[in-house]
Amino acid sequence: MTDLALTPGQAALSILVMAAVTFLTRALPFLLFDHGDRPPRIILYLGSVLPPAIITMLIVYCLKDVTFAGPFSAPNPDGGIFGGWLSVLLASLTALGLHTWKRNDLLSIFGATILYMLLIRLDLAAVSAWFQGIFA
């Protein structure tokens, strides 16, 4: 087995290089484009088209593994009753509805994620039995 520990000099050099790279990535746009006038047209164009393109890529990535084998087929061995495409559809519609209603990115992301996690993990039979045990 090889020893991968850094010497103090190597650790200091690594930290210095990481700090310099981080600083340059933050400062480079200001050094290149801060001339007191408007940024180049290509930068303005990219700033207007990249956010929707990135969101579209994220949506496609999130939905790429959805199968239509059954609306209730669970993706995990101990999954809840809404494990298949139905949970993805309900969570996606929830995100769309929340964002249309409130125009709040975090609300739509967290709301849809919480609903999706509840749908794939919630076992309605166990919840029903639990409630019956409480009120019996």
mmCIF file of C-alpha atoms in Angstrom:
data_model
loop_
_atom_site.group_PDB
_atom_site.id
_atom_site.type_symbol
_atom_site.label_atom_id
_atom_site.label_comp_id
_atom_site.label_asym_id
_atom_site.label_seq_id
_atom_site.Cartn_x
_atom_site.Cartn_y
_atom_site.Cartn_z
ATOM 1 C CA MET A 1 0.000 0.000 0.000
ATOM 2 C CA THR A 2 1.353 3.409 -0.919
ATOM 3 C CA ASP A 3 1.371 6.388 1.391
ATOM 4 C CA LEU A 4 -0.498 9.290 -0.214
ATOM 5 C CA ALA A 5 0.031 11.817 2.580
ATOM 6 C CA LEU A 6 1.327 15.238 1.591
ATOM 7 C CA THR A 7 4.311 16.856 3.168
ATOM 8 C CA PRO A 8 3.673 20.289 4.723
ATOM 9 C CA GLY A 9 5.343 21.962 1.734
ATOM 10 C CA GLN A 10 3.197 20.033 -0.751
ATOM 11 C CA ALA A 11 0.039 20.868 1.209
ATOM 12 C CA ALA A 12 0.940 24.574 1.290
ATOM 13 C CA LEU A 13 1.722 24.564 -2.451
ATOM 14 C CA SER A 14 -1.576 22.779 -3.199
ATOM 15 C CA ILE A 15 -3.530 25.335 -1.183
ATOM 16 C CA LEU A 16 -1.682 28.201 -2.881
ATOM 17 C CA VAL A 17 -2.422 26.830 -6.367
ATOM 18 C CA MET A 18 -6.105 26.245 -5.526
ATOM 19 C CA ALA A 19 -6.411 29.768 -4.099
ATOM 20 C CA ALA A 20 -4.783 31.288 -7.198
ATOM 21 C CA VAL A 21 -7.041 29.356 -9.578
ATOM 22 C CA THR A 22 -10.136 30.303 -7.563
ATOM 23 C CA PHE A 23 -9.104 33.961 -7.526
ATOM 24 C CA LEU A 24 -8.401 33.991 -11.271
ATOM 25 C CA THR A 25 -11.748 32.432 -12.163
ATOM 26 C CA ARG A 26 -13.476 35.127 -10.104
ATOM 27 C CA ALA A 27 -11.347 38.057 -11.317
ATOM 28 C CA LEU A 28 -10.925 37.155 -15.007
ATOM 29 C CA PRO A 29 -14.362 38.380 -16.178
ATOM 30 C CA PHE A 30 -13.752 41.757 -14.531
ATOM 31 C CA LEU A 31 -10.278 42.011 -16.051
ATOM 32 C CA LEU A 32 -11.520 41.110 -19.537
ATOM 33 C CA PHE A 33 -14.853 42.932 -19.718
ATOM 34 C CA ASP A 34 -14.777 45.822 -17.238
ATOM 35 C CA HIS A 35 -13.964 48.721 -19.543
ATOM 36 C CA GLY A 36 -16.758 50.985 -18.358
ATOM 37 C CA ASP A 37 -18.907 50.258 -21.392
ATOM 38 C CA ARG A 38 -21.326 47.487 -22.222
ATOM 39 C CA PRO A 39 -20.097 43.888 -22.316
ATOM 40 C CA PRO A 40 -19.553 42.333 -25.740
ATOM 41 C CA ARG A 41 -22.701 41.249 -27.577
ATOM 42 C CA ILE A 42 -21.743 37.570 -27.382
ATOM 43 C CA ILE A 43 -21.658 37.747 -23.585
ATOM 44 C CA LEU A 44 -25.082 39.396 -23.485
ATOM 45 C CA TYR A 45 -26.417 36.763 -25.900
ATOM 46 C CA LEU A 46 -24.993 33.891 -23.856
ATOM 47 C CA GLY A 47 -26.422 35.424 -20.697
ATOM 48 C CA SER A 48 -29.889 35.353 -22.237
ATOM 49 C CA VAL A 49 -29.845 31.861 -23.798
ATOM 50 C CA LEU A 50 -27.764 29.768 -21.401
ATOM 51 C CA PRO A 51 -30.070 29.764 -18.333
ATOM 52 C CA PRO A 52 -33.073 28.267 -20.219
ATOM 53 C CA ALA A 53 -30.772 25.823 -22.021
ATOM 54 C CA ILE A 54 -29.242 24.637 -18.754
ATOM 55 C CA ILE A 55 -32.667 24.235 -17.119
ATOM 56 C CA THR A 56 -33.842 22.230 -20.156
ATOM 57 C CA MET A 57 -30.796 19.962 -19.915
ATOM 58 C CA LEU A 58 -31.455 19.405 -16.198
ATOM 59 C CA ILE A 59 -35.094 18.499 -16.873
ATOM 60 C CA VAL A 60 -34.111 16.041 -19.604
ATOM 61 C CA TYR A 61 -31.471 14.531 -17.322
ATOM 62 C CA CYS A 62 -33.957 14.135 -14.470
ATOM 63 C CA LEU A 63 -36.563 12.491 -16.681
ATOM 64 C CA LYS A 64 -34.229 10.268 -18.740
ATOM 65 C CA ASP A 65 -34.712 7.128 -16.640
ATOM 66 C CA VAL A 66 -38.511 7.274 -16.429
ATOM 67 C CA THR A 67 -40.079 4.086 -17.713
ATOM 68 C CA PHE A 68 -43.717 3.464 -18.432
ATOM 69 C CA ALA A 69 -43.726 -0.149 -17.200
ATOM 70 C CA GLY A 70 -46.427 0.725 -14.711
ATOM 71 C CA PRO A 71 -47.627 3.819 -12.906
ATOM 72 C CA PHE A 72 -47.018 2.212 -9.521
ATOM 73 C CA SER A 73 -43.805 0.237 -10.117
ATOM 74 C CA ALA A 74 -41.405 1.211 -7.354
ATOM 75 C CA PRO A 75 -37.820 2.195 -8.238
ATOM 76 C CA ASN A 76 -36.571 0.947 -4.867
ATOM 77 C CA PRO A 77 -37.105 -2.450 -3.220
ATOM 78 C CA ASP A 78 -39.031 -1.070 -0.245
ATOM 79 C CA GLY A 79 -40.663 1.779 -2.154
ATOM 80 C CA GLY A 80 -44.054 3.262 -1.649
ATOM 81 C CA ILE A 81 -47.157 2.879 -3.712
ATOM 82 C CA PHE A 82 -46.343 5.705 -6.153
ATOM 83 C CA GLY A 83 -42.903 4.619 -7.309
ATOM 84 C CA GLY A 84 -43.195 4.637 -11.108
ATOM 85 C CA TRP A 85 -43.850 7.323 -13.664
ATOM 86 C CA LEU A 86 -46.893 8.565 -11.764
ATOM 87 C CA SER A 87 -44.736 9.989 -8.967
ATOM 88 C CA VAL A 88 -42.474 11.714 -11.502
ATOM 89 C CA LEU A 89 -45.487 13.164 -13.298
ATOM 90 C CA LEU A 90 -47.101 14.410 -10.074
ATOM 91 C CA ALA A 91 -43.848 15.964 -8.833
ATOM 92 C CA SER A 92 -43.173 17.608 -12.212
ATOM 93 C CA LEU A 93 -46.681 19.064 -12.347
ATOM 94 C CA THR A 94 -46.254 20.261 -8.761
ATOM 95 C CA ALA A 95 -43.014 22.051 -9.663
ATOM 96 C CA LEU A 96 -44.650 23.618 -12.707
ATOM 97 C CA GLY A 97 -47.715 24.682 -10.717
ATOM 98 C CA LEU A 98 -45.752 26.123 -7.797
ATOM 99 C CA HIS A 99 -43.443 28.040 -10.104
ATOM 100 C CA THR A 100 -46.327 29.398 -12.168
ATOM 101 C CA TRP A 101 -48.168 30.395 -9.008
ATOM 102 C CA LYS A 102 -45.379 31.931 -6.881
ATOM 103 C CA ARG A 103 -42.475 32.481 -9.331
ATOM 104 C CA ASN A 104 -40.100 31.188 -6.650
ATOM 105 C CA ASP A 105 -37.410 28.769 -7.792
ATOM 106 C CA LEU A 106 -36.620 27.388 -4.354
ATOM 107 C CA LEU A 107 -40.266 26.823 -3.483
ATOM 108 C CA SER A 108 -40.911 24.878 -6.676
ATOM 109 C CA ILE A 109 -37.714 22.816 -6.324
ATOM 110 C CA PHE A 110 -38.186 21.947 -2.659
ATOM 111 C CA GLY A 111 -41.950 21.456 -2.933
ATOM 112 C CA ALA A 112 -41.658 19.030 -5.846
ATOM 113 C CA THR A 113 -38.724 17.201 -4.262
ATOM 114 C CA ILE A 114 -40.534 16.730 -0.956
ATOM 115 C CA LEU A 115 -43.659 15.494 -2.738
ATOM 116 C CA TYR A 116 -41.620 13.073 -4.858
ATOM 117 C CA MET A 117 -39.780 11.680 -1.838
ATOM 118 C CA LEU A 118 -43.055 11.224 0.029
ATOM 119 C CA LEU A 119 -44.664 9.492 -2.945
ATOM 120 C CA ILE A 120 -41.871 6.992 -3.509
ATOM 121 C CA ARG A 121 -41.304 6.261 0.180
ATOM 122 C CA LEU A 122 -44.783 6.428 1.637
ATOM 123 C CA ASP A 123 -46.454 3.070 2.076
ATOM 124 C CA LEU A 124 -50.155 3.887 2.216
ATOM 125 C CA ALA A 125 -51.051 0.509 3.729
ATOM 126 C CA ALA A 126 -48.642 1.095 6.627
ATOM 127 C CA VAL A 127 -49.937 4.641 7.141
ATOM 128 C CA SER A 128 -53.533 3.367 7.136
ATOM 129 C CA ALA A 129 -52.664 0.661 9.687
ATOM 130 C CA TRP A 130 -50.867 3.239 11.843
ATOM 131 C CA PHE A 131 -53.881 5.562 11.834
ATOM 132 C CA GLN A 132 -56.210 2.661 12.594
ATOM 133 C CA GLY A 133 -53.995 1.718 15.537
ATOM 134 C CA ILE A 134 -54.094 5.268 16.901
ATOM 135 C CA PHE A 135 -57.843 5.740 16.603
ATOM 136 C CA ALA A 136 -58.877 2.197 17.565
#
